[in-house]
């Protein structure tokens, strides 16, 4: 059976247009279009694909909020200011409006980093209770055995406690793909070290629904509206689970 999609008023409410009741009124008043056609109550949509507008303005990205996906190069620090004078990630993206990195990557780690001025989304993406997945590709010393991979999957003891179960695959004899949903300091490096395979190179290749294998190190691009919506949905689902 094909996915019927989500109720339009729910999608509008999640995008910040008010309660579902208020959003139903927007629809009833003929102010909402889906793919160019005026929507009626009961309409279901696929937010990733359908173009939704309220009063002719696309839904999903609120005015004034910017979202950049950056491929952080090695050696650049994930802070707004570095006392040691190293290059920072905010120097690689436009300076106005002022933006902040979402979470952090070590200076030595490369790969995808979201930079935004959306504080609420930042909170949801970094709070462990939302459990947004992050995928890393780690080149390690030595050749991890099946036992080492299993330990990484099941959880390893670190000095701040056991790690949660992770998705781990050996994609080359010395390269692991690791998906975690916690965000502890230097977590992937410490996990690999704990099983006897220190990391040589670490690249983040996915943040929840966001991937971009074509983005070059040091380059950034704005998120597409559908990507912002996908991130909101990834964190909203977490919220529903947390609230239970
Ligand atoms: N795990 C690490 O060890 N380093 C990072 O930068 C991100 C995750």
PDB file of C-alpha atoms and ligand atoms in Angstrom:
ATOM      1  CA  UNK A   1       0.000   0.000   0.000  1.00  0.00           C
ATOM      2  CA  UNK A   2       1.398   3.432  -0.822  1.00  0.00           C
ATOM      3  CA  UNK A   3       2.144   5.885   1.985  1.00  0.00           C
ATOM      4  CA  UNK A   4      -0.875   8.241   2.328  1.00  0.00           C
ATOM      5  CA  UNK A   5       1.312  11.045   3.677  1.00  0.00           C
ATOM      6  CA  UNK A   6       0.658  13.365   6.589  1.00  0.00           C
ATOM      7  CA  UNK A   7      -2.257  15.641   7.305  1.00  0.00           C
ATOM      8  CA  UNK A   8      -1.578  19.081   5.916  1.00  0.00           C
ATOM      9  CA  UNK A   9      -2.587  20.847   9.157  1.00  0.00           C
ATOM     10  CA  UNK A  10      -0.073  18.735  11.109  1.00  0.00           C
ATOM     11  CA  UNK A  11       2.730  19.633   8.705  1.00  0.00           C
ATOM     12  CA  UNK A  12       1.814  23.326   8.930  1.00  0.00           C
ATOM     13  CA  UNK A  13       1.672  23.176  12.733  1.00  0.00           C
ATOM     14  CA  UNK A  14       5.125  21.567  12.847  1.00  0.00           C
ATOM     15  CA  UNK A  15       6.424  24.312  10.581  1.00  0.00           C
ATOM     16  CA  UNK A  16       5.326  26.916  13.129  1.00  0.00           C
ATOM     17  CA  UNK A  17       2.040  28.209  11.740  1.00  0.00           C
ATOM     18  CA  UNK A  18       0.177  27.728  15.034  1.00  0.00           C
ATOM     19  CA  UNK A  19      -1.996  24.975  16.480  1.00  0.00           C
ATOM     20  CA  UNK A  20      -3.572  22.371  14.218  1.00  0.00           C
ATOM     21  CA  UNK A  21      -6.917  24.177  14.655  1.00  0.00           C
ATOM     22  CA  UNK A  22      -5.378  27.450  13.442  1.00  0.00           C
ATOM     23  CA  UNK A  23      -3.792  25.593  10.539  1.00  0.00           C
ATOM     24  CA  UNK A  24      -7.139  24.011   9.617  1.00  0.00           C
ATOM     25  CA  UNK A  25      -8.555  27.534   9.402  1.00  0.00           C
ATOM     26  CA  UNK A  26      -5.703  28.567   7.086  1.00  0.00           C
ATOM     27  CA  UNK A  27      -6.597  25.659   4.813  1.00  0.00           C
ATOM     28  CA  UNK A  28     -10.363  26.320   5.010  1.00  0.00           C
ATOM     29  CA  UNK A  29      -9.731  29.970   4.117  1.00  0.00           C
ATOM     30  CA  UNK A  30      -8.022  28.885   0.901  1.00  0.00           C
ATOM     31  CA  UNK A  31      -4.647  30.358   1.891  1.00  0.00           C
ATOM     32  CA  UNK A  32      -2.671  27.127   1.472  1.00  0.00           C
ATOM     33  CA  UNK A  33      -1.590  25.631  -1.831  1.00  0.00           C
ATOM     34  CA  UNK A  34       0.003  22.271  -2.552  1.00  0.00           C
ATOM     35  CA  UNK A  35       1.945  22.076  -5.800  1.00  0.00           C
ATOM     36  CA  UNK A  36       0.184  25.220  -6.972  1.00  0.00           C
ATOM     37  CA  UNK A  37      -3.381  24.092  -6.214  1.00  0.00           C
ATOM     38  CA  UNK A  38      -5.509  25.465  -3.386  1.00  0.00           C
ATOM     39  CA  UNK A  39      -5.714  22.759  -0.722  1.00  0.00           C
ATOM     40  CA  UNK A  40      -8.903  21.631   0.996  1.00  0.00           C
ATOM     41  CA  UNK A  41      -9.390  20.184   4.491  1.00  0.00           C
ATOM     42  CA  UNK A  42      -8.472  16.517   4.699  1.00  0.00           C
ATOM     43  CA  UNK A  43      -5.580  16.952   2.272  1.00  0.00           C
ATOM     44  CA  UNK A  44      -2.576  14.739   2.996  1.00  0.00           C
ATOM     45  CA  UNK A  45       0.916  15.594   1.801  1.00  0.00           C
ATOM     46  CA  UNK A  46       4.435  14.235   1.535  1.00  0.00           C
ATOM     47  CA  UNK A  47       6.468  17.123   2.941  1.00  0.00           C
ATOM     48  CA  UNK A  48       9.681  15.944   1.249  1.00  0.00           C
ATOM     49  CA  UNK A  49       8.181  16.102  -2.218  1.00  0.00           C
ATOM     50  CA  UNK A  50       5.148  18.401  -2.181  1.00  0.00           C
ATOM     51  CA  UNK A  51       5.586  22.148  -2.573  1.00  0.00           C
ATOM     52  CA  UNK A  52       3.458  23.722   0.140  1.00  0.00           C
ATOM     53  CA  UNK A  53       2.840  27.464   0.308  1.00  0.00           C
ATOM     54  CA  UNK A  54       0.902  29.708   2.683  1.00  0.00           C
ATOM     55  CA  UNK A  55      -0.129  33.011   1.119  1.00  0.00           C
ATOM     56  CA  UNK A  56       2.303  32.225  -1.666  1.00  0.00           C
ATOM     57  CA  UNK A  57       5.315  31.777   0.662  1.00  0.00           C
ATOM     58  CA  UNK A  58       6.984  28.354   0.745  1.00  0.00           C
ATOM     59  CA  UNK A  59       6.554  26.521   4.035  1.00  0.00           C
ATOM     60  CA  UNK A  60       9.409  24.894   5.850  1.00  0.00           C
ATOM     61  CA  UNK A  61      11.962  27.590   6.253  1.00  0.00           C
ATOM     62  CA  UNK A  62      11.040  30.468   8.508  1.00  0.00           C
ATOM     63  CA  UNK A  63      12.163  33.979   7.592  1.00  0.00           C
ATOM     64  CA  UNK A  64      15.557  34.957   8.908  1.00  0.00           C
ATOM     65  CA  UNK A  65      16.699  31.409   9.542  1.00  0.00           C
ATOM     66  CA  UNK A  66      19.635  30.089   7.545  1.00  0.00           C
ATOM     67  CA  UNK A  67      21.006  26.564   7.331  1.00  0.00           C
ATOM     68  CA  UNK A  68      24.367  25.749   5.797  1.00  0.00           C
ATOM     69  CA  UNK A  69      25.775  22.294   5.219  1.00  0.00           C
ATOM     70  CA  UNK A  70      29.541  22.511   5.421  1.00  0.00           C
ATOM     71  CA  UNK A  71      32.173  19.910   4.614  1.00  0.00           C
ATOM     72  CA  UNK A  72      34.615  20.697   7.391  1.00  0.00           C
ATOM     73  CA  UNK A  73      38.229  20.216   6.382  1.00  0.00           C
ATOM     74  CA  UNK A  74      40.807  18.772   8.732  1.00  0.00           C
ATOM     75  CA  UNK A  75      42.479  21.351  11.011  1.00  0.00           C
ATOM     76  CA  UNK A  76      39.519  23.736  11.202  1.00  0.00           C
ATOM     77  CA  UNK A  77      37.970  24.085  14.669  1.00  0.00           C
ATOM     78  CA  UNK A  78      34.264  23.860  15.461  1.00  0.00           C
ATOM     79  CA  UNK A  79      33.975  26.926  17.667  1.00  0.00           C
ATOM     80  CA  UNK A  80      33.012  30.504  16.942  1.00  0.00           C
ATOM     81  CA  UNK A  81      36.432  31.743  18.125  1.00  0.00           C
ATOM     82  CA  UNK A  82      39.737  29.959  18.676  1.00  0.00           C
ATOM     83  CA  UNK A  83      42.172  31.456  21.188  1.00  0.00           C
ATOM     84  CA  UNK A  84      45.020  29.720  19.322  1.00  0.00           C
ATOM     85  CA  UNK A  85      44.063  31.548  16.140  1.00  0.00           C
ATOM     86  CA  UNK A  86      43.183  28.480  14.101  1.00  0.00           C
ATOM     87  CA  UNK A  87      40.603  28.778  11.342  1.00  0.00           C
ATOM     88  CA  UNK A  88      37.030  28.236  12.571  1.00  0.00           C
ATOM     89  CA  UNK A  89      34.041  26.752  10.794  1.00  0.00           C
ATOM     90  CA  UNK A  90      32.092  30.027  10.988  1.00  0.00           C
ATOM     91  CA  UNK A  91      34.824  31.684   8.910  1.00  0.00           C
ATOM     92  CA  UNK A  92      33.987  29.291   6.080  1.00  0.00           C
ATOM     93  CA  UNK A  93      30.320  30.350   5.738  1.00  0.00           C
ATOM     94  CA  UNK A  94      28.649  33.774   5.268  1.00  0.00           C
ATOM     95  CA  UNK A  95      29.015  35.976   8.369  1.00  0.00           C
ATOM     96  CA  UNK A  96      25.614  37.680   8.242  1.00  0.00           C
ATOM     97  CA  UNK A  97      23.380  36.601   9.905  1.00  0.00           C
ATOM     98  CA  UNK A  98      25.503  35.256  12.725  1.00  0.00           C
ATOM     99  CA  UNK A  99      25.472  31.454  12.795  1.00  0.00           C
ATOM    100  CA  UNK A 100      26.713  28.657  15.020  1.00  0.00           C
ATOM    101  CA  UNK A 101      27.807  25.077  14.446  1.00  0.00           C
ATOM    102  CA  UNK A 102      25.405  22.331  15.475  1.00  0.00           C
ATOM    103  CA  UNK A 103      27.397  20.104  17.810  1.00  0.00           C
ATOM    104  CA  UNK A 104      31.066  19.690  17.144  1.00  0.00           C
ATOM    105  CA  UNK A 105      33.625  17.767  15.204  1.00  0.00           C
ATOM    106  CA  UNK A 106      37.202  17.487  16.480  1.00  0.00           C
ATOM    107  CA  UNK A 107      39.744  19.648  14.705  1.00  0.00           C
ATOM    108  CA  UNK A 108      41.161  16.487  13.122  1.00  0.00           C
ATOM    109  CA  UNK A 109      37.766  15.203  11.977  1.00  0.00           C
ATOM    110  CA  UNK A 110      36.441  16.031   8.523  1.00  0.00           C
ATOM    111  CA  UNK A 111      33.010  15.932   7.014  1.00  0.00           C
ATOM    112  CA  UNK A 112      29.488  17.196   7.306  1.00  0.00           C
ATOM    113  CA  UNK A 113      28.617  19.883   9.807  1.00  0.00           C
ATOM    114  CA  UNK A 114      25.439  21.896  10.000  1.00  0.00           C
ATOM    115  CA  UNK A 115      25.829  25.612  10.714  1.00  0.00           C
ATOM    116  CA  UNK A 116      22.689  27.645  11.472  1.00  0.00           C
ATOM    117  CA  UNK A 117      21.038  30.386  13.508  1.00  0.00           C
ATOM    118  CA  UNK A 118      18.048  28.134  14.315  1.00  0.00           C
ATOM    119  CA  UNK A 119      18.564  27.616  18.036  1.00  0.00           C
ATOM    120  CA  UNK A 120      15.595  25.335  18.481  1.00  0.00           C
ATOM    121  CA  UNK A 121      16.669  22.920  15.782  1.00  0.00           C
ATOM    122  CA  UNK A 122      20.221  23.029  17.158  1.00  0.00           C
ATOM    123  CA  UNK A 123      18.936  22.032  20.565  1.00  0.00           C
ATOM    124  CA  UNK A 124      16.932  19.148  19.153  1.00  0.00           C
ATOM    125  CA  UNK A 125      19.763  17.895  16.983  1.00  0.00           C
ATOM    126  CA  UNK A 126      22.311  17.946  19.768  1.00  0.00           C
ATOM    127  CA  UNK A 127      20.138  16.674  22.617  1.00  0.00           C
ATOM    128  CA  UNK A 128      20.822  12.959  23.086  1.00  0.00           C
ATOM    129  CA  UNK A 129      17.152  12.199  23.811  1.00  0.00           C
ATOM    130  CA  UNK A 130      16.292  12.870  20.169  1.00  0.00           C
ATOM    131  CA  UNK A 131      18.817  10.249  19.063  1.00  0.00           C
ATOM    132  CA  UNK A 132      19.560  11.654  15.622  1.00  0.00           C
ATOM    133  CA  UNK A 133      21.935   9.292  13.808  1.00  0.00           C
ATOM    134  CA  UNK A 134      25.370  10.398  12.708  1.00  0.00           C
ATOM    135  CA  UNK A 135      27.396   8.269  10.327  1.00  0.00           C
ATOM    136  CA  UNK A 136      31.192   8.232  10.233  1.00  0.00           C
ATOM    137  CA  UNK A 137      33.740   6.524   8.075  1.00  0.00           C
ATOM    138  CA  UNK A 138      36.815   5.708  10.132  1.00  0.00           C
ATOM    139  CA  UNK A 139      40.118   4.542   8.731  1.00  0.00           C
ATOM    140  CA  UNK A 140      41.852   2.722  11.557  1.00  0.00           C
ATOM    141  CA  UNK A 141      45.179   1.178  12.438  1.00  0.00           C
ATOM    142  CA  UNK A 142      45.324  -2.574  11.888  1.00  0.00           C
ATOM    143  CA  UNK A 143      42.538  -4.789  10.613  1.00  0.00           C
ATOM    144  CA  UNK A 144      39.570  -5.079  12.952  1.00  0.00           C
ATOM    145  CA  UNK A 145      38.462  -8.670  13.547  1.00  0.00           C
ATOM    146  CA  UNK A 146      34.835  -9.738  13.534  1.00  0.00           C
ATOM    147  CA  UNK A 147      35.017  -9.766  17.313  1.00  0.00           C
ATOM    148  CA  UNK A 148      36.176  -6.153  17.383  1.00  0.00           C
ATOM    149  CA  UNK A 149      33.340  -5.137  15.064  1.00  0.00           C
ATOM    150  CA  UNK A 150      30.860  -6.996  17.270  1.00  0.00           C
ATOM    151  CA  UNK A 151      32.138  -5.213  20.366  1.00  0.00           C
ATOM    152  CA  UNK A 152      31.737  -1.843  18.656  1.00  0.00           C
ATOM    153  CA  UNK A 153      28.198  -2.820  17.678  1.00  0.00           C
ATOM    154  CA  UNK A 154      27.169  -4.039  21.084  1.00  0.00           C
ATOM    155  CA  UNK A 155      28.789  -1.255  23.086  1.00  0.00           C
ATOM    156  CA  UNK A 156      32.234  -0.696  24.542  1.00  0.00           C
ATOM    157  CA  UNK A 157      33.256   0.493  27.968  1.00  0.00           C
ATOM    158  CA  UNK A 158      34.657   4.042  27.898  1.00  0.00           C
ATOM    159  CA  UNK A 159      35.760   6.105  30.887  1.00  0.00           C
ATOM    160  CA  UNK A 160      32.360   7.848  30.857  1.00  0.00           C
ATOM    161  CA  UNK A 161      30.393   4.593  30.610  1.00  0.00           C
ATOM    162  CA  UNK A 162      29.229   2.051  28.044  1.00  0.00           C
ATOM    163  CA  UNK A 163      28.395   3.232  24.550  1.00  0.00           C
ATOM    164  CA  UNK A 164      24.928   2.506  23.197  1.00  0.00           C
ATOM    165  CA  UNK A 165      24.590  -0.159  20.510  1.00  0.00           C
ATOM    166  CA  UNK A 166      25.855   1.181  17.180  1.00  0.00           C
ATOM    167  CA  UNK A 167      25.563   0.134  13.549  1.00  0.00           C
ATOM    168  CA  UNK A 168      29.027  -0.899  12.438  1.00  0.00           C
ATOM    169  CA  UNK A 169      30.243  -2.362   9.157  1.00  0.00           C
ATOM    170  CA  UNK A 170      33.742  -3.157   7.955  1.00  0.00           C
ATOM    171  CA  UNK A 171      33.756  -1.658   4.458  1.00  0.00           C
ATOM    172  CA  UNK A 172      37.457  -2.223   3.760  1.00  0.00           C
ATOM    173  CA  UNK A 173      39.978  -4.240   5.768  1.00  0.00           C
ATOM    174  CA  UNK A 174      40.955  -1.105   7.725  1.00  0.00           C
ATOM    175  CA  UNK A 175      37.875   1.101   7.227  1.00  0.00           C
ATOM    176  CA  UNK A 176      34.759   1.046   9.393  1.00  0.00           C
ATOM    177  CA  UNK A 177      31.386   2.680   8.809  1.00  0.00           C
ATOM    178  CA  UNK A 178      29.975   3.560  12.226  1.00  0.00           C
ATOM    179  CA  UNK A 179      26.528   5.003  12.941  1.00  0.00           C
ATOM    180  CA  UNK A 180      25.962   6.367  16.425  1.00  0.00           C
ATOM    181  CA  UNK A 181      23.191   8.434  17.964  1.00  0.00           C
ATOM    182  CA  UNK A 182      24.989   9.665  21.045  1.00  0.00           C
ATOM    183  CA  UNK A 183      27.251  12.677  20.866  1.00  0.00           C
ATOM    184  CA  UNK A 184      29.958  12.128  23.439  1.00  0.00           C
ATOM    185  CA  UNK A 185      33.266  13.874  23.174  1.00  0.00           C
ATOM    186  CA  UNK A 186      35.591  12.126  20.691  1.00  0.00           C
ATOM    187  CA  UNK A 187      33.285   9.164  20.839  1.00  0.00           C
ATOM    188  CA  UNK A 188      34.197   7.357  17.626  1.00  0.00           C
ATOM    189  CA  UNK A 189      37.923   7.792  18.241  1.00  0.00           C
ATOM    190  CA  UNK A 190      37.584   6.484  21.789  1.00  0.00           C
ATOM    191  CA  UNK A 191      35.412   3.532  20.697  1.00  0.00           C
ATOM    192  CA  UNK A 192      37.913   2.462  18.053  1.00  0.00           C
ATOM    193  CA  UNK A 193      40.816   2.889  20.434  1.00  0.00           C
ATOM    194  CA  UNK A 194      38.993   0.807  23.057  1.00  0.00           C
ATOM    195  CA  UNK A 195      38.928  -2.164  20.668  1.00  0.00           C
ATOM    196  CA  UNK A 196      42.595  -1.755  19.758  1.00  0.00           C
ATOM    197  CA  UNK A 197      42.268   0.129  16.479  1.00  0.00           C
ATOM    198  CA  UNK A 198      43.094   3.827  16.850  1.00  0.00           C
ATOM    199  CA  UNK A 199      41.589   6.096  14.196  1.00  0.00           C
ATOM    200  CA  UNK A 200      43.891   7.368  11.466  1.00  0.00           C
ATOM    201  CA  UNK A 201      41.273   9.410   9.600  1.00  0.00           C
ATOM    202  CA  UNK A 202      37.685  10.221  10.533  1.00  0.00           C
ATOM    203  CA  UNK A 203      35.015  11.639   8.222  1.00  0.00           C
ATOM    204  CA  UNK A 204      31.365  12.318   9.070  1.00  0.00           C
ATOM    205  CA  UNK A 205      29.260  11.275   6.091  1.00  0.00           C
ATOM    206  CA  UNK A 206      25.693  11.740   7.362  1.00  0.00           C
ATOM    207  CA  UNK A 207      23.713  13.759   9.893  1.00  0.00           C
ATOM    208  CA  UNK A 208      20.246  12.204  10.252  1.00  0.00           C
ATOM    209  CA  UNK A 209      18.728  12.528   6.772  1.00  0.00           C
ATOM    210  CA  UNK A 210      21.523  14.789   5.425  1.00  0.00           C
ATOM    211  CA  UNK A 211      24.215  13.462   3.128  1.00  0.00           C
ATOM    212  CA  UNK A 212      26.230  15.067   0.347  1.00  0.00           C
ATOM    213  CA  UNK A 213      29.072  13.046  -1.112  1.00  0.00           C
ATOM    214  CA  UNK A 214      29.676  15.761  -3.732  1.00  0.00           C
ATOM    215  CA  UNK A 215      30.388  18.601  -1.310  1.00  0.00           C
ATOM    216  CA  UNK A 216      34.134  19.278  -1.413  1.00  0.00           C
ATOM    217  CA  UNK A 217      36.173  19.850   1.797  1.00  0.00           C
ATOM    218  CA  UNK A 218      35.845  23.530   2.754  1.00  0.00           C
ATOM    219  CA  UNK A 219      32.718  24.005   0.612  1.00  0.00           C
ATOM    220  CA  UNK A 220      29.233  24.706   1.927  1.00  0.00           C
ATOM    221  CA  UNK A 221      25.748  25.005   0.485  1.00  0.00           C
ATOM    222  CA  UNK A 222      22.395  26.119   1.867  1.00  0.00           C
ATOM    223  CA  UNK A 223      20.056  23.317   2.840  1.00  0.00           C
ATOM    224  CA  UNK A 224      17.099  22.813   0.572  1.00  0.00           C
ATOM    225  CA  UNK A 225      13.678  23.402   2.070  1.00  0.00           C
ATOM    226  CA  UNK A 226      12.929  19.686   1.901  1.00  0.00           C
ATOM    227  CA  UNK A 227      16.125  18.979   3.866  1.00  0.00           C
ATOM    228  CA  UNK A 228      15.153  21.407   6.625  1.00  0.00           C
ATOM    229  CA  UNK A 229      11.768  19.732   6.797  1.00  0.00           C
ATOM    230  CA  UNK A 230      13.378  16.302   6.874  1.00  0.00           C
ATOM    231  CA  UNK A 231      15.558  17.412   9.812  1.00  0.00           C
ATOM    232  CA  UNK A 232      12.524  18.787  11.622  1.00  0.00           C
ATOM    233  CA  UNK A 233      10.730  15.527  11.078  1.00  0.00           C
ATOM    234  CA  UNK A 234      13.721  13.497  12.262  1.00  0.00           C
ATOM    235  CA  UNK A 235      13.770  15.461  15.500  1.00  0.00           C
ATOM    236  CA  UNK A 236       9.990  15.590  15.928  1.00  0.00           C
ATOM    237  CA  UNK A 237       9.725  11.822  15.712  1.00  0.00           C
ATOM    238  CA  UNK A 238      12.319  11.648  18.464  1.00  0.00           C
ATOM    239  CA  UNK A 239      10.255  14.050  20.557  1.00  0.00           C
ATOM    240  CA  UNK A 240       7.156  11.911  20.152  1.00  0.00           C
ATOM    241  CA  UNK A 241       9.099   8.849  21.260  1.00  0.00           C
ATOM    242  CA  UNK A 242      10.538  10.696  24.246  1.00  0.00           C
ATOM    243  CA  UNK A 243       7.129  11.961  25.293  1.00  0.00           C
ATOM    244  CA  UNK A 244       5.996   8.409  24.790  1.00  0.00           C
TER     245      UNK A 244
HETATM  246  N1  LIG B   1      33.595  11.157  17.158  1.00  0.00           N
HETATM  247  C1  LIG B   1      34.867  11.566  17.267  1.00  0.00           C
HETATM  248  O1  LIG B   1      35.690  10.858  17.790  1.00  0.00           O
HETATM  249  N2  LIG B   1      35.192  12.767  16.768  1.00  0.00           N
HETATM  250  C2  LIG B   1      34.318  13.575  16.167  1.00  0.00           C
HETATM  251  O2  LIG B   1      34.679  14.662  15.720  1.00  0.00           O
HETATM  252  C3  LIG B   1      33.002  13.137  16.048  1.00  0.00           C
HETATM  253  C4  LIG B   1      32.665  11.927  16.562  1.00  0.00           C
END
